């Protein structure tokens, strides 16, 4: 649906819904050039000037996505935008309940505040649902975003949900080896999270004055995801290097969420 738009996506060659082929439905897409930038060691070529340009391109692609008219590309029935934000708070609250195994100071306060202050959505757009730097492929020469990937959470909804979550991924926790940002956006030259918002506002004309709620929700969502990983790891259902450390970040994410919920942007 997006291939004919300015949003960079791989060409989708074939959807195969016959589960007898490999045991599950699957699709084939074109291999695209570039790398998903998650760690600083991937970016020796990324000087300050290029980091600034890349920051702008990342925002511009998001603005382009949100400017696509769903009906014009056959996605008019892609989701249920009415009540989208309230359903999101409820959904992630249920996810929290399903993985609650310890005291998490502030998380119920954040959940209640979000539920009590759900804003009225002013726009409906195609939203990615998990838009961040490492869900895009970046090429060096020329410097561009060759493709946006991982559309599994895409739907029709409030575009500020994408912007708020991008803000969270960009800002992270402000610590070394930040597991949220991967520390790449803190490299010299990258725009600040507030500068990303300013560019998005200028590009789209969207009123972002109430973005604090969406940022708070982004932190809540990530806190629930991290806590779910911690719960599964503690239960012996998730194995692998690094998972044992993630549980320490749940409460700091909640604190960031509460701070955002009380901040006017």
Coordinates of C-alpha atoms in Angstrom, one line a residue:
X1 CA 0.0 0.0 0.0
X2 CA 2.8 2.4 0.8
X3 CA 5.1 1.5 -2.1
X4 CA 3.6 4.2 -4.3
X5 CA 4.1 6.9 -1.6
X6 CA 7.2 8.8 -0.5
X7 CA 7.6 6.5 2.5
X8 CA 10.5 4.2 1.8
X9 CA 9.4 0.5 2.1
X10 CA 10.7 -2.7 0.5
X11 CA 8.8 -4.1 -2.5
X12 CA 6.5 -6.9 -1.3
X13 CA 6.8 -9.7 -3.8
X14 CA 4.4 -12.3 -2.5
X15 CA 2.1 -13.1 0.5
X16 CA 1.7 -16.8 1.1
X17 CA -1.1 -17.7 3.5
X18 CA -0.9 -21.4 3.0
X19 CA 0.6 -22.7 6.2
X20 CA 1.6 -26.0 4.7
X21 CA 4.6 -24.4 3.0
X22 CA 6.7 -23.5 6.0
X23 CA 4.3 -24.0 8.9
X24 CA 3.1 -20.4 9.1
X25 CA 1.9 -17.6 6.8
X26 CA 4.8 -15.6 5.3
X27 CA 5.7 -12.9 2.8
X28 CA 8.7 -12.2 0.6
X29 CA 10.1 -8.7 0.3
X30 CA 13.0 -7.2 -1.5
X31 CA 16.3 -7.0 0.3
X32 CA 17.2 -3.4 0.9
X33 CA 20.6 -1.7 1.4
X34 CA 21.6 -0.1 4.7
X35 CA 21.9 -1.0 8.3
X36 CA 19.6 -0.6 11.4
X37 CA 21.7 1.6 13.6
X38 CA 21.5 0.3 17.2
X39 CA 25.0 0.7 18.6
X40 CA 27.7 3.3 18.2
X41 CA 30.2 0.8 16.9
X42 CA 28.1 0.6 13.8
X43 CA 28.5 4.3 13.1
X44 CA 32.2 5.1 12.6
X45 CA 31.3 7.0 9.4
X46 CA 28.6 9.0 11.1
X47 CA 30.1 12.4 11.7
X48 CA 28.3 15.4 13.4
X49 CA 27.0 16.8 10.1
X50 CA 25.6 13.5 8.9
X51 CA 24.0 12.9 12.3
X52 CA 22.1 16.1 11.9
X53 CA 21.0 15.3 8.4
X54 CA 19.9 11.8 9.5
X55 CA 17.9 13.2 12.4
X56 CA 15.9 15.4 10.0
X57 CA 15.4 12.6 7.5
X58 CA 14.0 10.3 10.2
X59 CA 11.4 12.9 11.2
X60 CA 10.6 13.8 7.6
X61 CA 9.8 10.1 6.8
X62 CA 7.5 10.0 9.8
X63 CA 5.8 13.2 8.7
X64 CA 5.4 11.8 5.2
X65 CA 3.8 8.6 6.6
X66 CA 1.3 10.6 8.6
X67 CA 0.4 12.7 5.5
X68 CA -0.6 9.7 3.5
X69 CA -4.4 9.5 3.1
X70 CA -5.5 6.0 4.2
X71 CA -8.3 5.8 1.6
X72 CA -6.0 6.9 -1.2
X73 CA -3.8 3.8 -0.7
X74 CA -6.5 1.3 0.1
X75 CA -6.1 1.4 3.9
X76 CA -9.3 3.1 4.9
X77 CA -10.3 0.0 6.9
X78 CA -6.9 -0.7 8.3
X79 CA -7.9 0.0 11.9
X80 CA -10.5 1.5 14.3
X81 CA -9.3 5.0 15.0
X82 CA -12.3 5.8 17.2
X83 CA -11.2 5.2 20.8
X84 CA -7.7 4.2 19.8
X85 CA -5.9 5.9 22.7
X86 CA -8.2 4.6 25.4
X87 CA -7.9 1.1 24.0
X88 CA -4.1 1.3 24.0
X89 CA -4.0 2.3 27.6
X90 CA -6.4 -0.6 28.5
X91 CA -4.4 -3.1 26.4
X92 CA -1.1 -2.3 27.9
X93 CA -2.6 -2.2 31.3
X94 CA -3.8 -5.8 30.8
X95 CA -0.2 -6.7 29.6
X96 CA 1.0 -5.2 32.9
X97 CA -1.4 -7.3 34.9
X98 CA -0.3 -10.5 33.1
X99 CA 3.3 -10.0 34.1
X100 CA 3.0 -8.4 37.5
X101 CA 5.3 -10.3 39.9
X102 CA 6.8 -7.6 42.1
X103 CA 6.2 -4.1 43.5
X104 CA 6.7 -1.4 40.9
X105 CA 6.5 2.0 42.6
X106 CA 4.6 4.5 40.5
X107 CA 3.3 2.3 37.8
X108 CA -0.3 2.2 38.9
X109 CA -0.2 6.0 39.4
X110 CA 1.0 6.4 35.8
X111 CA -1.5 3.9 34.5
X112 CA -4.4 5.7 36.3
X113 CA -3.3 9.2 35.2
X114 CA -3.1 8.1 31.5
X115 CA -6.5 6.5 31.7
X116 CA -8.0 9.6 33.4
X117 CA -6.5 12.1 30.9
X118 CA -6.9 10.4 27.5
X119 CA -6.8 13.3 25.0
X120 CA -9.2 13.7 22.1
X121 CA -7.4 12.7 18.9
X122 CA -7.4 15.6 16.4
X123 CA -6.1 13.6 13.4
X124 CA -6.3 10.1 12.1
X125 CA -3.3 8.7 10.1
X126 CA -1.5 5.5 9.2
X127 CA 0.8 5.0 12.2
X128 CA 3.8 2.7 12.4
X129 CA 3.4 1.8 16.0
X130 CA 7.1 1.3 16.8
X131 CA 8.9 4.0 14.9
X132 CA 12.5 4.4 15.8
X133 CA 16.0 4.7 14.3
X134 CA 16.7 1.0 14.4
X135 CA 13.5 0.1 12.7
X136 CA 14.8 1.9 9.6
X137 CA 17.7 1.0 7.3
X138 CA 20.2 3.8 6.8
X139 CA 22.8 4.0 4.0
X140 CA 26.0 6.1 4.1
X141 CA 26.5 7.0 0.5
X142 CA 24.2 8.6 -0.3
X143 CA 22.9 9.3 3.2
X144 CA 19.3 8.2 3.2
X145 CA 16.7 6.0 4.8
X146 CA 16.3 3.2 2.3
X147 CA 13.5 1.5 4.1
X148 CA 11.3 1.5 7.2
X149 CA 10.8 -2.0 8.6
X150 CA 8.8 -3.9 11.3
X151 CA 5.2 -2.8 10.5
X152 CA 3.6 -5.4 12.7
X153 CA 2.0 -2.8 15.0
X154 CA 0.8 -0.5 12.2
X155 CA -2.8 0.6 12.2
X156 CA -5.0 3.7 11.9
X157 CA -4.8 5.9 14.9
X158 CA -3.5 9.1 16.4
X159 CA -0.2 10.1 14.8
X160 CA 1.1 11.7 17.9
X161 CA 1.4 8.2 19.4
X162 CA 4.2 7.6 16.9
X163 CA 5.8 10.9 17.7
X164 CA 5.6 10.4 21.5
X165 CA 7.1 7.0 21.2
X166 CA 9.9 8.2 19.0
X167 CA 10.6 10.9 21.6
X168 CA 10.9 8.2 24.2
X169 CA 13.2 6.1 22.1
X170 CA 15.3 9.2 21.4
X171 CA 15.5 10.5 24.9
X172 CA 15.7 7.1 26.7
X173 CA 16.9 7.1 30.3
X174 CA 19.9 9.4 29.9
X175 CA 22.4 6.8 31.1
X176 CA 25.5 5.1 29.6
X177 CA 24.7 2.0 27.5
X178 CA 21.1 3.0 27.5
X179 CA 19.1 -0.1 26.5
X180 CA 16.3 2.1 25.2
X181 CA 18.2 4.3 22.8
X182 CA 21.3 2.1 22.2
X183 CA 23.2 5.4 22.8
X184 CA 23.3 6.3 19.1
X185 CA 21.0 9.4 19.3
X186 CA 23.4 10.9 21.9
X187 CA 26.3 11.0 19.4
X188 CA 27.4 14.5 18.4
X189 CA 25.3 16.2 15.8
X190 CA 22.0 14.4 16.4
X191 CA 19.1 16.7 17.1
X192 CA 17.6 16.6 20.6
X193 CA 14.2 15.0 21.2
X194 CA 12.6 18.4 21.5
X195 CA 14.2 19.5 18.2
X196 CA 12.7 16.4 16.5
X197 CA 9.3 17.5 17.8
X198 CA 9.9 21.0 16.5
X199 CA 10.8 19.8 13.0
X200 CA 7.8 17.5 12.9
X201 CA 5.6 20.4 14.0
X202 CA 7.0 22.6 11.2
X203 CA 6.7 19.8 8.6
X204 CA 3.1 18.9 9.4
X205 CA 1.5 21.9 11.0
X206 CA 0.3 19.6 13.8
X207 CA -0.4 21.1 17.2
X208 CA 2.0 19.2 19.5
X209 CA 1.4 21.2 22.6
X210 CA -0.2 18.2 24.4
X211 CA 2.6 15.8 23.5
X212 CA 3.4 15.2 27.2
X213 CA 0.5 12.6 27.4
X214 CA 1.8 10.7 24.4
X215 CA 5.4 10.7 25.8
X216 CA 4.1 9.5 29.2
X217 CA 2.2 6.7 27.4
X218 CA 5.3 5.8 25.5
X219 CA 7.3 5.3 28.7
X220 CA 4.4 3.3 30.2
X221 CA 4.3 1.1 27.1
X222 CA 8.0 0.4 27.2
X223 CA 7.9 -0.1 31.0
X224 CA 5.3 -2.8 30.5
X225 CA 7.3 -4.4 27.7
X226 CA 10.5 -4.4 29.8
X227 CA 8.6 -5.8 32.8
X228 CA 7.1 -8.6 30.6
X229 CA 10.6 -9.6 29.5
X230 CA 11.8 -9.5 33.1
X231 CA 8.8 -11.7 34.1
X232 CA 9.5 -14.3 31.4
X233 CA 13.2 -14.3 32.2
X234 CA 12.6 -14.8 35.9
X235 CA 10.1 -17.6 35.0
X236 CA 12.8 -19.3 32.9
X237 CA 10.8 -18.8 29.7
X238 CA 13.3 -16.4 28.1
X239 CA 17.0 -17.1 27.9
X240 CA 19.9 -15.2 26.5
X241 CA 22.5 -12.7 27.3
X242 CA 21.4 -9.3 28.7
X243 CA 17.8 -10.2 29.6
X244 CA 18.8 -10.5 33.3
X245 CA 19.6 -6.7 33.3
X246 CA 16.4 -5.4 31.8
X247 CA 14.3 -5.6 34.9
X248 CA 16.3 -2.9 36.5
X249 CA 15.0 -0.4 34.0
X250 CA 11.2 -0.8 34.6
X251 CA 10.9 1.7 37.5
X252 CA 13.2 4.3 35.9
X253 CA 10.9 4.2 32.8
X254 CA 7.9 4.7 35.1
X255 CA 9.6 7.7 36.7
X256 CA 10.3 9.2 33.2
X257 CA 6.6 8.6 32.3
X258 CA 5.3 10.3 35.4
X259 CA 7.6 13.3 34.8
X260 CA 6.3 13.6 31.2
X261 CA 2.7 13.3 32.3
X262 CA 3.2 16.4 34.4
X263 CA 5.1 18.4 31.9
X264 CA 3.7 20.7 29.2
X265 CA 5.6 20.5 26.0

